[in-house]
Amino acid sequence: MTEFLDSVDDLAGQIPDGSRVAVPPDYSGCAMAVVRALIRRGARALDLLGVPQVGFQGDMLIGAGCVAAVETAALTLGEYGPAPRFIQAIKSAQIRMRDSTCPAIHAGLQAAEKGIPFMPLRGILGSDVLVHRDDWKTIGNPFGDDDRLVVLPAIRPDVALFHAALADRAGNIWIGVRRELMLMAHASRQTLVSVEEISDDDLLSDDRYAAGTIPSLYISAIAQAPRGAWPVGLKGYYPPDAQHLKDYVALAATEDGFQNYVETFINASRSDLDVSA
Amino acid sequence: MTEFLDSVDDLAGQIPDGSRVAVPPDYSGCAMAVVRALIRRGARALDLLGVPQVGFQGDMLIGAGCVAAVETAALTLGEYGPAPRFIQAIKSAQIRMRDSTCPAIHAGLQAAEKGIPFMPLRGILGSDVLVHRDDWKTIGNPFGDDDRLVVLPAIRPDVALFHAALADRAGNIWIGVRRELMLMAHASRQTLVSVEEISDDDLLSDDRYAAGTIPSLYISAIAQAPRGAWPVGLKGYYPPDAQHLKDYVALAATEDGFQNYVETFINASRSDLDVSA
Amino acid sequence: MYRLEELLIVTIATMLDGLGHVAVGAASPVPGAAALLARARSQGSLRVSLLGSRRHNAFTDGGRELFDCAAQGRIDAFFLGGAQIDGEANINLVGVGDYRQPKARFPGSFGSSYLYFLVPRVILFSLEHSPRVMVPKVDFISAPGVSPEGVYRPGGPYALVTNRCVFAFSREARRFRLLTVHPGEDLDSVRSNTGFDFDAPDAPPETPTPSEAELALLRGRVGREIAEVYPAFAKRQWNIEEVNGAERQPASTEESIGARFH
Amino acid sequence: MYRLEELLIVTIATMLDGLGHVAVGAASPVPGAAALLARARSQGSLRVSLLGSRRHNAFTDGGRELFDCAAQGRIDAFFLGGAQIDGEANINLVGVGDYRQPKARFPGSFGSSYLYFLVPRVILFSLEHSPRVMVPKVDFISAPGVSPEGVYRPGGPYALVTNRCVFAFSREARRFRLLTVHPGEDLDSVRSNTGFDFDAPDAPPETPTPSEAELALLRGRVGREIAEVYPAFAKRQWNIEEVNGAERQPASTEESIGARFH
């Protein structure tokens, strides 16, 4: 049964140190308020998976020392420029990086979704991405002659963490077209979701909503967090807080500046509402 | 670009004899009016794929001599009893049967969807389903020791054929939660759809509909066919015509009775409206 | 007084108590009612996914989701039948006689070749306990009852419930063991109607009969719930009319489809 | 008069004319505008899938659909960049120096390691044509320009468009060939800014400059369309304000989320 928790801090409390945590890109649905709760809590040794890439969540968690390893097709802040804490951590070898490519992450999660140990994938051969992934292999196509292809082990995260617009009281989550969130939930052992709003109606009773809904079967716990995707925004609901994101990138250029950011925008408030309103 | 055709007969005209045609089960969205058009046209040598099983469409097409081969996890008329024309055709070896199992058909289509030559799958080992499928193989799990599993070749149908409630003028198709129809469209070379209604609004502009919509990118041609799923029904729109289905099963018990059914309900009318109204 | 189906429903429901998620396939009114009975008394802890139901079916990822869900380990129990079932719990849903030109042909294996491997507690169910169904060796193995070591198989047969008795299945012994016989049956009547050998106590106990509380639940709430998917069954068993057609369809069915969209 | 970006947009658009479906990834305003220009003059036959767009992005199956769609052979052209690009069309989106402790680190390979193999016409694009970017050998191969025989590869590099010139790529010769130089450039200026060897005619022709009709389309309809995804770019290039914020969001954004549902 899906648990309803009181706060994003409680939700963050469901993520033990050392967990492999899958998170979506900035344009999907980012549980930024939970990320801040993880930083407040002083989470450690997380193994972060970008599905298939990760943005501000990654840079912030890395800067705060919460992350031991990252697997992603990219860690990017998009138009806001290079990700300062990520780059610093990579250059100083503070985190273990497993570079991937977008479809390989989707395929690895689909293998977990199907309960199969691996998924074959075209492309990738001859790239240094493959060279540096000693957990990936190549095999001969059993239905072809002299046709090698890459096989990727299933990716089964301990936790899928994201933010969505709407839950209902049964624990169903409406994600609309952001179907990668459903894949994350199917593939992960636990799925933790912060939501803008909790509705009294049944999302599954209306086909229009059901088509874009993850059933509560896959949802471990939910906490309401209005504007919980601030500052990266939630498409269709509120835009990125561009000025704040620019300010973050400028501050995070130095270790001191980043600590400053954490003190002001993360540690100072237990509730994120104060900051994001 | 998606073509809009004038009639179900025109839609059936897009399916050459000998095509490998994927169709959904009775409870999904069956293009029954197009099936009748195929029978009127005297289609031949179709290779029918049930996704993952097939019902009345299969029995009718087989009875009418349109089918050379069937791949399916089941050919079932559900509570209406054994499928008379299918059983007769099997017993007299008139069609080539490739028995499968539901998840193997989904997995084969997913392989085609991902453009990979095969998909591994658990289970199946030690079954006679596997014994009789010389197109299936087993391999060792490249990430395991002494762990064999089945690999299934990609299934790329020539045509996906189904019925849906709603299209828009751009050729997008709303399927709601009937997601196997999207998989069929992704995996197939051509997708042909009959619909209850064609809307002037853009299905993709509203997230509630977009989540359950197949983009026109995958749709080759559409024809409007009100009550086009009669007599098996379209969930949420009109129920199965139980009396008609019972009558079909009774008539189809004999070759003569089946011909009688074809004359009365299929050949007699160019437009299905006369029959189903 | 109770009907045979009620005895079977209650017997199966007992095997589901305490589980988290039970799935029920097509054409399975008795297992479906058993799952809903177990759910009704679980105080909300048992989830039931009933193929064909709108209210008891949460899947939103198409036909593959049931199978993926089982492979993820998220389904605790499932039901399978068999036109033939043999003593090693092999089941046949395909045909009798030669595969290419069979004497009898059934619809096909459906998902059995897969779910039998992946769902921990697969309950076999048959309303025809006769030598024709309970055979020494099935003519076609849709899904094998046991697998050699090394085959990935978290699931498999748990019990066989028939119109005569209840068997448990031992994966180690690769054999059925008679647990209880239904009222009116005994070891001899079961043996003479079973084409395969099985273990049995000398005097097998009788299958526990339904309690008044179970029958009340069954004839009330559970009957109304199963009527959504199996109206003819509910009518026949309990004279329950489908409560309300609207439950089977979206609220807006009466509107034109266009109106739904606009 | 025209701007460099306008020259590049028109140059790329010409490479897309006649295609059926062009996809454009993130952070690609110039390729995006080129795709929209080609679409505007295709009379409806070119479909453009623009990452980040609502109006020009039909995908409904999550993040994987772009990649699956390419593997199905349904995408004719795509664009890739590179922090480094070498003479065999290898691209590097990862880092400079040692992989484990690099001198410079970039975001990562994104989908390049895959799409470069599967999209028939991959157009490389760079606004920094310098020896720093156009290197003899990339430090990290995010995606190789060519593959040995036997590797499944329906796709690959088609051209390299930079701020100085246009190269075509020959998969057989495994080399770039200079096609045209932009106004103000010549073979020498290109050679001295390119770290890899390439084929070239003695006197490479000048890149065709945009016509008045092209500039009008670009500064009107295409500018307004690209402003949906790249408002800063459209403002800088053409002083086009995002026409209407509502186009970026569902019509019902102003309502509360609850109101959307009820």
PDB file of N, CA and C in Angstrom, chain D residues 129-195:
ATOM      1  N   HIS D 129      34.894  26.824 -35.214  1.00  0.00           N
ATOM      2  CA  HIS D 129      35.810  26.135 -36.112  1.00  0.00           C
ATOM      3  C   HIS D 129      37.227  26.609 -35.807  1.00  0.00           C
ATOM      4  N   SER D 130      37.887  25.899 -34.896  1.00  0.00           N
ATOM      5  CA  SER D 130      39.236  26.278 -34.453  1.00  0.00           C
ATOM      6  C   SER D 130      40.041  25.008 -34.268  1.00  0.00           C
ATOM      7  N   PRO D 131      41.347  25.114 -34.185  1.00  0.00           N
ATOM      8  CA  PRO D 131      42.173  23.913 -33.954  1.00  0.00           C
ATOM      9  C   PRO D 131      41.840  23.239 -32.628  1.00  0.00           C
ATOM     10  N   ARG D 132      41.245  23.979 -31.693  1.00  0.00           N
ATOM     11  CA  ARG D 132      40.884  23.405 -30.403  1.00  0.00           C
ATOM     12  C   ARG D 132      39.724  22.402 -30.553  1.00  0.00           C
ATOM     13  N   VAL D 133      38.821  22.706 -31.465  1.00  0.00           N
ATOM     14  CA  VAL D 133      37.669  21.828 -31.681  1.00  0.00           C
ATOM     15  C   VAL D 133      37.952  20.817 -32.793  1.00  0.00           C
ATOM     16  N   MET D 134      38.515  21.293 -33.901  1.00  0.00           N
ATOM     17  CA  MET D 134      38.760  20.415 -35.051  1.00  0.00           C
ATOM     18  C   MET D 134      40.147  19.799 -34.887  1.00  0.00           C
ATOM     19  N   VAL D 135      40.193  18.681 -34.177  1.00  0.00           N
ATOM     20  CA  VAL D 135      41.467  18.100 -33.714  1.00  0.00           C
ATOM     21  C   VAL D 135      41.893  16.914 -34.581  1.00  0.00           C
ATOM     22  N   PRO D 136      43.180  16.572 -34.529  1.00  0.00           N
ATOM     23  CA  PRO D 136      43.647  15.394 -35.277  1.00  0.00           C
ATOM     24  C   PRO D 136      42.971  14.114 -34.790  1.00  0.00           C
ATOM     25  N   LYS D 137      42.813  14.005 -33.473  1.00  0.00           N
ATOM     26  CA  LYS D 137      42.210  12.791 -32.910  1.00  0.00           C
ATOM     27  C   LYS D 137      41.500  13.188 -31.622  1.00  0.00           C
ATOM     28  N   VAL D 138      40.235  12.851 -31.500  1.00  0.00           N
ATOM     29  CA  VAL D 138      39.498  13.224 -30.285  1.00  0.00           C
ATOM     30  C   VAL D 138      40.060  12.467 -29.070  1.00  0.00           C
ATOM     31  N   ASP D 139      39.982  13.114 -27.894  1.00  0.00           N
ATOM     32  CA  ASP D 139      40.474  12.474 -26.666  1.00  0.00           C
ATOM     33  C   ASP D 139      39.541  11.370 -26.169  1.00  0.00           C
ATOM     34  N   PHE D 140      38.281  11.458 -26.544  1.00  0.00           N
ATOM     35  CA  PHE D 140      37.275  10.476 -26.119  1.00  0.00           C
ATOM     36  C   PHE D 140      36.283  10.341 -27.263  1.00  0.00           C
ATOM     37  N   ILE D 141      36.021   9.113 -27.675  1.00  0.00           N
ATOM     38  CA  ILE D 141      35.061   8.896 -28.760  1.00  0.00           C
ATOM     39  C   ILE D 141      33.680   8.688 -28.161  1.00  0.00           C
ATOM     40  N   SER D 142      32.879   9.753 -28.150  1.00  0.00           N
ATOM     41  CA  SER D 142      31.473   9.566 -27.743  1.00  0.00           C
ATOM     42  C   SER D 142      30.760   8.707 -28.774  1.00  0.00           C
ATOM     43  N   ALA D 143      31.074   8.962 -30.036  1.00  0.00           N
ATOM     44  CA  ALA D 143      30.496   8.174 -31.129  1.00  0.00           C
ATOM     45  C   ALA D 143      31.480   8.205 -32.283  1.00  0.00           C
ATOM     46  N   PRO D 144      31.773   7.038 -32.845  1.00  0.00           N
ATOM     47  CA  PRO D 144      32.740   6.987 -33.944  1.00  0.00           C
ATOM     48  C   PRO D 144      32.103   7.412 -35.271  1.00  0.00           C
ATOM     49  N   GLY D 145      32.919   8.041 -36.113  1.00  0.00           N
ATOM     50  CA  GLY D 145      32.412   8.486 -37.414  1.00  0.00           C
ATOM     51  C   GLY D 145      32.179   7.333 -38.365  1.00  0.00           C
ATOM     52  N   VAL D 146      33.039   6.333 -38.296  1.00  0.00           N
ATOM     53  CA  VAL D 146      32.885   5.172 -39.183  1.00  0.00           C
ATOM     54  C   VAL D 146      33.019   3.896 -38.360  1.00  0.00           C
ATOM     55  N   SER D 147      32.523   2.800 -38.925  1.00  0.00           N
ATOM     56  CA  SER D 147      32.545   1.516 -38.237  1.00  0.00           C
ATOM     57  C   SER D 147      33.077   0.453 -39.185  1.00  0.00           C
ATOM     58  N   PRO D 148      33.699  -0.573 -38.638  1.00  0.00           N
ATOM     59  CA  PRO D 148      34.175  -1.665 -39.485  1.00  0.00           C
ATOM     60  C   PRO D 148      33.011  -2.368 -40.168  1.00  0.00           C
ATOM     61  N   GLU D 149      33.303  -3.036 -41.263  1.00  0.00           N
ATOM     62  CA  GLU D 149      32.276  -3.817 -41.925  1.00  0.00           C
ATOM     63  C   GLU D 149      31.703  -4.836 -40.934  1.00  0.00           C
ATOM     64  N   GLY D 150      30.442  -5.147 -41.078  1.00  0.00           N
ATOM     65  CA  GLY D 150      29.809  -6.101 -40.165  1.00  0.00           C
ATOM     66  C   GLY D 150      29.081  -5.419 -39.032  1.00  0.00           C
ATOM     67  N   VAL D 151      29.418  -4.154 -38.757  1.00  0.00           N
ATOM     68  CA  VAL D 151      28.678  -3.427 -37.722  1.00  0.00           C
ATOM     69  C   VAL D 151      27.395  -2.877 -38.339  1.00  0.00           C
ATOM     70  N   TYR D 152      26.282  -3.159 -37.688  1.00  0.00           N
ATOM     71  CA  TYR D 152      24.980  -2.675 -38.162  1.00  0.00           C
ATOM     72  C   TYR D 152      24.975  -1.151 -38.072  1.00  0.00           C
ATOM     73  N   ARG D 153      24.942  -0.492 -39.211  1.00  0.00           N
ATOM     74  CA  ARG D 153      25.049   0.962 -39.188  1.00  0.00           C
ATOM     75  C   ARG D 153      24.365   1.607 -40.382  1.00  0.00           C
ATOM     76  N   PRO D 154      23.044   1.691 -40.354  1.00  0.00           N
ATOM     77  CA  PRO D 154      22.364   2.394 -41.444  1.00  0.00           C
ATOM     78  C   PRO D 154      22.632   3.897 -41.454  1.00  0.00           C
ATOM     79  N   GLY D 155      23.157   4.435 -40.353  1.00  0.00           N
ATOM     80  CA  GLY D 155      23.337   5.880 -40.273  1.00  0.00           C
ATOM     81  C   GLY D 155      24.784   6.299 -40.163  1.00  0.00           C
ATOM     82  N   GLY D 156      24.983   7.635 -40.077  1.00  0.00           N
ATOM     83  CA  GLY D 156      26.324   8.164 -39.907  1.00  0.00           C
ATOM     84  C   GLY D 156      26.433   9.602 -40.367  1.00  0.00           C
ATOM     85  N   PRO D 157      27.674  10.110 -40.312  1.00  0.00           N
ATOM     86  CA  PRO D 157      27.895  11.522 -40.648  1.00  0.00           C
ATOM     87  C   PRO D 157      27.635  11.806 -42.127  1.00  0.00           C
ATOM     88  N   TYR D 158      26.998  12.947 -42.368  1.00  0.00           N
ATOM     89  CA  TYR D 158      26.642  13.352 -43.721  1.00  0.00           C
ATOM     90  C   TYR D 158      27.410  14.622 -44.089  1.00  0.00           C
ATOM     91  N   ALA D 159      27.475  15.561 -43.167  1.00  0.00           N
ATOM     92  CA  ALA D 159      28.152  16.835 -43.444  1.00  0.00           C
ATOM     93  C   ALA D 159      28.599  17.447 -42.127  1.00  0.00           C
ATOM     94  N   LEU D 160      29.523  18.385 -42.226  1.00  0.00           N
ATOM     95  CA  LEU D 160      29.941  19.178 -41.066  1.00  0.00           C
ATOM     96  C   LEU D 160      29.798  20.642 -41.461  1.00  0.00           C
ATOM     97  N   VAL D 161      28.932  21.336 -40.761  1.00  0.00           N
ATOM     98  CA  VAL D 161      28.681  22.751 -41.037  1.00  0.00           C
ATOM     99  C   VAL D 161      29.268  23.561 -39.878  1.00  0.00           C
ATOM    100  N   THR D 162      30.180  24.483 -40.199  1.00  0.00           N
ATOM    101  CA  THR D 162      30.820  25.291 -39.159  1.00  0.00           C
ATOM    102  C   THR D 162      30.626  26.772 -39.460  1.00  0.00           C
ATOM    103  N   ASN D 163      31.207  27.605 -38.621  1.00  0.00           N
ATOM    104  CA  ASN D 163      31.153  29.041 -38.863  1.00  0.00           C
ATOM    105  C   ASN D 163      32.070  29.474 -40.009  1.00  0.00           C
ATOM    106  N   ARG D 164      32.867  28.540 -40.544  1.00  0.00           N
ATOM    107  CA  ARG D 164      33.771  28.911 -41.635  1.00  0.00           C
ATOM    108  C   ARG D 164      33.432  28.259 -42.974  1.00  0.00           C
ATOM    109  N   CYS D 165      32.818  27.062 -42.946  1.00  0.00           N
ATOM    110  CA  CYS D 165      32.702  26.304 -44.197  1.00  0.00           C
ATOM    111  C   CYS D 165      31.736  25.147 -44.065  1.00  0.00           C
ATOM    112  N   VAL D 166      31.582  24.435 -45.160  1.00  0.00           N
ATOM    113  CA  VAL D 166      30.768  23.216 -45.187  1.00  0.00           C
ATOM    114  C   VAL D 166      31.622  22.072 -45.711  1.00  0.00           C
ATOM    115  N   PHE D 167      31.690  20.990 -44.932  1.00  0.00           N
ATOM    116  CA  PHE D 167      32.335  19.757 -45.388  1.00  0.00           C
ATOM    117  C   PHE D 167      31.271  18.716 -45.687  1.00  0.00           C
ATOM    118  N   ALA D 168      31.526  17.868 -46.681  1.00  0.00           N
ATOM    119  CA  ALA D 168      30.786  16.612 -46.808  1.00  0.00           C
ATOM    120  C   ALA D 168      31.666  15.518 -46.213  1.00  0.00           C
ATOM    121  N   PHE D 169      31.044  14.430 -45.769  1.00  0.00           N
ATOM    122  CA  PHE D 169      31.845  13.328 -45.253  1.00  0.00           C
ATOM    123  C   PHE D 169      31.658  12.105 -46.135  1.00  0.00           C
ATOM    124  N   SER D 170      32.760  11.469 -46.498  1.00  0.00           N
ATOM    125  CA  SER D 170      32.707  10.237 -47.269  1.00  0.00           C
ATOM    126  C   SER D 170      32.994   9.064 -46.347  1.00  0.00           C
ATOM    127  N   ARG D 171      31.976   8.170 -46.204  1.00  0.00           N
ATOM    128  CA  ARG D 171      32.186   7.017 -45.317  1.00  0.00           C
ATOM    129  C   ARG D 171      33.194   6.047 -45.926  1.00  0.00           C
ATOM    130  N   GLU D 172      33.269   6.006 -47.252  1.00  0.00           N
ATOM    131  CA  GLU D 172      34.209   5.103 -47.905  1.00  0.00           C
ATOM    132  C   GLU D 172      35.638   5.599 -47.677  1.00  0.00           C
ATOM    133  N   ALA D 173      35.857   6.896 -47.965  1.00  0.00           N
ATOM    134  CA  ALA D 173      37.214   7.455 -47.813  1.00  0.00           C
ATOM    135  C   ALA D 173      37.543   7.721 -46.344  1.00  0.00           C
ATOM    136  N   ARG D 174      36.519   7.713 -45.479  1.00  0.00           N
ATOM    137  CA  ARG D 174      36.676   8.046 -44.055  1.00  0.00           C
ATOM    138  C   ARG D 174      37.283   9.434 -43.884  1.00  0.00           C
ATOM    139  N   ARG D 175      36.901  10.355 -44.747  1.00  0.00           N
ATOM    140  CA  ARG D 175      37.476  11.701 -44.713  1.00  0.00           C
ATOM    141  C   ARG D 175      36.419  12.758 -45.040  1.00  0.00           C
ATOM    142  N   PHE D 176      36.684  13.951 -44.518  1.00  0.00           N
ATOM    143  CA  PHE D 176      35.883  15.099 -44.922  1.00  0.00           C
ATOM    144  C   PHE D 176      36.413  15.656 -46.233  1.00  0.00           C
ATOM    145  N   ARG D 177      35.502  16.228 -47.003  1.00  0.00           N
ATOM    146  CA  ARG D 177      35.878  16.950 -48.215  1.00  0.00           C
ATOM    147  C   ARG D 177      35.236  18.327 -48.142  1.00  0.00           C
ATOM    148  N   LEU D 178      36.055  19.368 -48.310  1.00  0.00           N
ATOM    149  CA  LEU D 178      35.547  20.737 -48.235  1.00  0.00           C
ATOM    150  C   LEU D 178      34.626  20.991 -49.422  1.00  0.00           C
ATOM    151  N   LEU D 179      33.395  21.412 -49.147  1.00  0.00           N
ATOM    152  CA  LEU D 179      32.442  21.696 -50.227  1.00  0.00           C
ATOM    153  C   LEU D 179      32.435  23.170 -50.589  1.00  0.00           C
ATOM    154  N   THR D 180      32.201  24.000 -49.575  1.00  0.00           N
ATOM    155  CA  THR D 180      32.136  25.446 -49.817  1.00  0.00           C
ATOM    156  C   THR D 180      32.731  26.174 -48.623  1.00  0.00           C
ATOM    157  N   VAL D 181      33.200  27.390 -48.861  1.00  0.00           N
ATOM    158  CA  VAL D 181      33.663  28.259 -47.767  1.00  0.00           C
ATOM    159  C   VAL D 181      32.710  29.441 -47.658  1.00  0.00           C
ATOM    160  N   HIS D 182      32.481  29.874 -46.431  1.00  0.00           N
ATOM    161  CA  HIS D 182      31.585  31.011 -46.234  1.00  0.00           C
ATOM    162  C   HIS D 182      32.287  32.293 -46.695  1.00  0.00           C
ATOM    163  N   PRO D 183      31.520  33.303 -47.056  1.00  0.00           N
ATOM    164  CA  PRO D 183      32.108  34.582 -47.467  1.00  0.00           C
ATOM    165  C   PRO D 183      33.155  35.059 -46.450  1.00  0.00           C
ATOM    166  N   GLY D 184      34.350  35.480 -46.934  1.00  0.00           N
ATOM    167  CA  GLY D 184      35.413  35.930 -46.042  1.00  0.00           C
ATOM    168  C   GLY D 184      36.418  34.843 -45.701  1.00  0.00           C
ATOM    169  N   GLU D 185      36.066  33.562 -46.013  1.00  0.00           N
ATOM    170  CA  GLU D 185      36.982  32.462 -45.747  1.00  0.00           C
ATOM    171  C   GLU D 185      37.554  31.953 -47.064  1.00  0.00           C
ATOM    172  N   ASP D 186      38.703  31.240 -46.977  1.00  0.00           N
ATOM    173  CA  ASP D 186      39.237  30.553 -48.143  1.00  0.00           C
ATOM    174  C   ASP D 186      39.910  29.261 -47.679  1.00  0.00           C
ATOM    175  N   LEU D 187      40.468  28.527 -48.606  1.00  0.00           N
ATOM    176  CA  LEU D 187      41.050  27.236 -48.264  1.00  0.00           C
ATOM    177  C   LEU D 187      42.113  27.386 -47.178  1.00  0.00           C
ATOM    178  N   ASP D 188      42.931  28.439 -47.300  1.00  0.00           N
ATOM    179  CA  ASP D 188      43.997  28.642 -46.310  1.00  0.00           C
ATOM    180  C   ASP D 188      43.442  28.905 -44.923  1.00  0.00           C
ATOM    181  N   SER D 189      42.441  29.759 -44.841  1.00  0.00           N
ATOM    182  CA  SER D 189      41.904  30.087 -43.520  1.00  0.00           C
ATOM    183  C   SER D 189      41.261  28.868 -42.890  1.00  0.00           C
ATOM    184  N   VAL D 190      40.652  28.045 -43.730  1.00  0.00           N
ATOM    185  CA  VAL D 190      40.037  26.821 -43.201  1.00  0.00           C
ATOM    186  C   VAL D 190      41.135  25.860 -42.748  1.00  0.00           C
ATOM    187  N   ARG D 191      42.146  25.642 -43.598  1.00  0.00           N
ATOM    188  CA  ARG D 191      43.230  24.714 -43.252  1.00  0.00           C
ATOM    189  C   ARG D 191      43.905  25.127 -41.941  1.00  0.00           C
ATOM    190  N   SER D 192      44.148  26.415 -41.809  1.00  0.00           N
ATOM    191  CA  SER D 192      44.923  26.841 -40.634  1.00  0.00           C
ATOM    192  C   SER D 192      44.095  26.757 -39.354  1.00  0.00           C
ATOM    193  N   ASN D 193      42.787  26.635 -39.499  1.00  0.00           N
ATOM    194  CA  ASN D 193      41.937  26.500 -38.304  1.00  0.00           C
ATOM    195  C   ASN D 193      41.456  25.082 -38.076  1.00  0.00           C
ATOM    196  N   THR D 194      41.971  24.133 -38.872  1.00  0.00           N
ATOM    197  CA  THR D 194      41.517  22.749 -38.783  1.00  0.00           C
ATOM    198  C   THR D 194      42.693  21.857 -38.415  1.00  0.00           C
ATOM    199  N   GLY D 195      42.543  21.110 -37.333  1.00  0.00           N
ATOM    200  CA  GLY D 195      43.625  20.242 -36.865  1.00  0.00           C
ATOM    201  C   GLY D 195      43.747  18.932 -37.605  1.00  0.00           C
TER     202      GLY D 195
END
